[in-house]
mmCIF file of C-alpha atoms in Angstrom:
data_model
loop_
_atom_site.group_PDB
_atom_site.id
_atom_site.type_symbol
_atom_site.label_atom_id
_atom_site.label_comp_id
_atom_site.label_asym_id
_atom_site.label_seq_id
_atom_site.Cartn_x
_atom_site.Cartn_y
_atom_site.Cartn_z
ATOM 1 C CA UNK R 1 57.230 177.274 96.631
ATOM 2 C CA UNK R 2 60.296 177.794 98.448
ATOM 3 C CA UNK R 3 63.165 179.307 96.331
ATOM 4 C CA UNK R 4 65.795 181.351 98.159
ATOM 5 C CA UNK R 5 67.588 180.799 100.915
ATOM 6 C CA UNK R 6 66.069 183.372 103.023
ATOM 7 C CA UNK R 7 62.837 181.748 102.112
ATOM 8 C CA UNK R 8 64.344 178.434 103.301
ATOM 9 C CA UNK R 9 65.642 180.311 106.321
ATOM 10 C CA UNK R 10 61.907 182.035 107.313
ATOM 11 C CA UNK R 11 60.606 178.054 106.860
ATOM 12 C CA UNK R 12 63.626 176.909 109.327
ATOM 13 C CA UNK R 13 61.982 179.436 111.734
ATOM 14 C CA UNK R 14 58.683 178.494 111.046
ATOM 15 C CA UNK R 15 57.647 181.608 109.609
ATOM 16 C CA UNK R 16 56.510 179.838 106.391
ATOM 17 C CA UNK R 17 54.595 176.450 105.788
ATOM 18 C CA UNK R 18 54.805 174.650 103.016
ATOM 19 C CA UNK R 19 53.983 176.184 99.519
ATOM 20 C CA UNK R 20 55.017 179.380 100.741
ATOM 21 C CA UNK R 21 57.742 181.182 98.943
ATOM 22 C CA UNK R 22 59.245 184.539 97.879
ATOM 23 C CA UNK R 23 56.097 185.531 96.775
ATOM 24 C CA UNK R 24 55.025 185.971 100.776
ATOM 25 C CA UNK R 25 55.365 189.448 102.033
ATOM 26 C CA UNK R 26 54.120 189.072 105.304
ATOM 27 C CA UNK R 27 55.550 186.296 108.053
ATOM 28 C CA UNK R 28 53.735 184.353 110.264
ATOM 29 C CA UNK R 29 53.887 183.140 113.435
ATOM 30 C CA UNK R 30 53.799 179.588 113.164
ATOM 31 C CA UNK R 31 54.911 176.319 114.498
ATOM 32 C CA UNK R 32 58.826 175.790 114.256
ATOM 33 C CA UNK R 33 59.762 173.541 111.728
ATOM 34 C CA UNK R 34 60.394 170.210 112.213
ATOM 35 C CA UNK R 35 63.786 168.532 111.714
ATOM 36 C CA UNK R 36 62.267 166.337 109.150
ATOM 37 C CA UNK R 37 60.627 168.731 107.191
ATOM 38 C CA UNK R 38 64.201 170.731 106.974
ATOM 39 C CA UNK R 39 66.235 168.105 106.130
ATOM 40 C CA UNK R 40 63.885 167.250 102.886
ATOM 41 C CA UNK R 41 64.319 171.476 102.233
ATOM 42 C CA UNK R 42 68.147 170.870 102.379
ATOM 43 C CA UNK R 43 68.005 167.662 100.274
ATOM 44 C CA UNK R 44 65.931 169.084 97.842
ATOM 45 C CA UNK R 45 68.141 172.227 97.854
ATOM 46 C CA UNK R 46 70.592 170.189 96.806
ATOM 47 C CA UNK R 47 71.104 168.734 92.911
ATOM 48 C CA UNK R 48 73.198 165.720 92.378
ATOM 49 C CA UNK R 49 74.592 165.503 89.390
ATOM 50 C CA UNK R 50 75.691 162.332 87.566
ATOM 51 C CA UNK R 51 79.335 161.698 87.010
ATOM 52 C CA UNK R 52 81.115 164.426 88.945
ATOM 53 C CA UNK R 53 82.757 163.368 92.031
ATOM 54 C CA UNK R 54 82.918 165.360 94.948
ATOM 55 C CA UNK R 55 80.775 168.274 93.361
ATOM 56 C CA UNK R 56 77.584 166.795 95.477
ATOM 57 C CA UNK R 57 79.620 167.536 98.651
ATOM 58 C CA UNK R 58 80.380 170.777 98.154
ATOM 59 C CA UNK R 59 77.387 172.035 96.655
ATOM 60 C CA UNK R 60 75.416 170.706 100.501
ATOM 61 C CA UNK R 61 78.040 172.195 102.068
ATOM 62 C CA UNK R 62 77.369 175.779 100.461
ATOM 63 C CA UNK R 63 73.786 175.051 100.601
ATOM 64 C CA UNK R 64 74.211 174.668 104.337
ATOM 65 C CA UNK R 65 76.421 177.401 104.914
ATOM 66 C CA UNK R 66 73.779 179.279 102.778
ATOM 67 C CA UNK R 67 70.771 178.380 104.492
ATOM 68 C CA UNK R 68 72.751 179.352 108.237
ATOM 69 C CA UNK R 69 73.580 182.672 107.189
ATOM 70 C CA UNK R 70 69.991 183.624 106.098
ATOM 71 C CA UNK R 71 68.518 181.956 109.278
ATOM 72 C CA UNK R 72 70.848 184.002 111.447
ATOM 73 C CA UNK R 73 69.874 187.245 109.435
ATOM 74 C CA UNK R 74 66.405 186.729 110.107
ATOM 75 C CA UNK R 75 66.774 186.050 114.048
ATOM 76 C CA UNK R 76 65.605 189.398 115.342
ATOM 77 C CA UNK R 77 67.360 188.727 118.790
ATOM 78 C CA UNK R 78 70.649 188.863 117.940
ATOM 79 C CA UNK R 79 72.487 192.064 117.378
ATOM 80 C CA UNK R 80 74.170 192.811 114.604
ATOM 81 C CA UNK R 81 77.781 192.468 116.153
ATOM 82 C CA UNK R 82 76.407 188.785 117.241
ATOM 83 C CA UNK R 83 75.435 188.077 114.195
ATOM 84 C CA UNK R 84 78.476 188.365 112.674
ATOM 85 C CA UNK R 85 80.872 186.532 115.077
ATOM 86 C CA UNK R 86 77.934 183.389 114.545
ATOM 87 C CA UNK R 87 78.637 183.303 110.963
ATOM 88 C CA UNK R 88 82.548 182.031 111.527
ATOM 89 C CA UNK R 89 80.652 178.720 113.432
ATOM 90 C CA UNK R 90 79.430 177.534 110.135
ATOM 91 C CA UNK R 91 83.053 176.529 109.326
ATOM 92 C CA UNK R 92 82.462 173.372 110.944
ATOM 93 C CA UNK R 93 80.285 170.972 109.401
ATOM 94 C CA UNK R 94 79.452 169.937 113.252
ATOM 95 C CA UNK R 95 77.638 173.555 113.350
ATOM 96 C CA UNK R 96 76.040 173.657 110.730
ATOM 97 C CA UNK R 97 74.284 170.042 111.537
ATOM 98 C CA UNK R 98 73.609 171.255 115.153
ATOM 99 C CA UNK R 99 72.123 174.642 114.044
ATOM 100 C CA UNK R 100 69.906 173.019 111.772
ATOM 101 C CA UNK R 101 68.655 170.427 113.319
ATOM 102 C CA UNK R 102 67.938 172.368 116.183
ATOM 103 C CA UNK R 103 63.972 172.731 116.013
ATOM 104 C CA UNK R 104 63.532 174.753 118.975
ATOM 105 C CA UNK R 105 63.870 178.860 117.986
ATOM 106 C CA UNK R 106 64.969 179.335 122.172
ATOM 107 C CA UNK R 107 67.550 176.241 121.848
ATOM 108 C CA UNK R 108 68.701 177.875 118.575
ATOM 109 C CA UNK R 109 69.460 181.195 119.727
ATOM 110 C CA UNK R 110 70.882 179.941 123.153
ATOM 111 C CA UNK R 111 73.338 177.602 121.819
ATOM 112 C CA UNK R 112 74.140 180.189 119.037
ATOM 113 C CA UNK R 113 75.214 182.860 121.766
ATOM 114 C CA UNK R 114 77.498 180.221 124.169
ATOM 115 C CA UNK R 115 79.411 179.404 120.753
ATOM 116 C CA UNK R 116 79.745 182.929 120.114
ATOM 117 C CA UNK R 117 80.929 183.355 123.785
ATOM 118 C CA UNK R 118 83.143 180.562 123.729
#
């Protein structure tokens, strides 16, 4: 079971299947997930509750912004200093979509480093 957002990050990565939680210790090398499989993690990350407007919205969007920042602590190719200047990109709702919905780790991590050089 899946159940923090580093957990939900590892999965984006496709170093956990599904089932696997924060009870793993070790990650595997696996397939990377699929943009299908991710959005149903971010929709099921994501409780709507009945008669509060707007509250839905913001609770995806911190979800989101959630899940990117424990995907980019977990990419082992980026430096620290990198890291950092990607985490401003998750302003933009734009970002965030592109980053996750990217299902390719390479694609990820290249179009994370031209935003960062931009």
């Amino acid at each position: 079971m899946i159940t923090t957002n580093q957990d939900l990050g590892r999965k984006m990565l496709g170093y956990l299947k599904d089932g696997e939680g924060s009870s793993t210790s070790s990650m595997e090398n696996g397939s990377e997930a699929s943009s299908t499989s991710m959005k149903k993690t971010q929709e099921s990350s994501t409780p709507i509750k009945s008669g509060e407007e707007g509250a839905p919205g913001k609770k995806r969007k911190q979800n989101q912004v959630a899940l990117c920042i424990a995907v980019v602590e977990l990419i082992q190719e980026l430096t620290d200093k990198e890291k950092v200047k990607a985490l401003g990109l998750f302003r933009c709702p734009l970002n965030r979509e592109i980053f996750t919905n990217t299902t390719s780790r390479t694609m990820r991590l290249l179009w994370l480093r031209s935003q960062i050089a931009a």
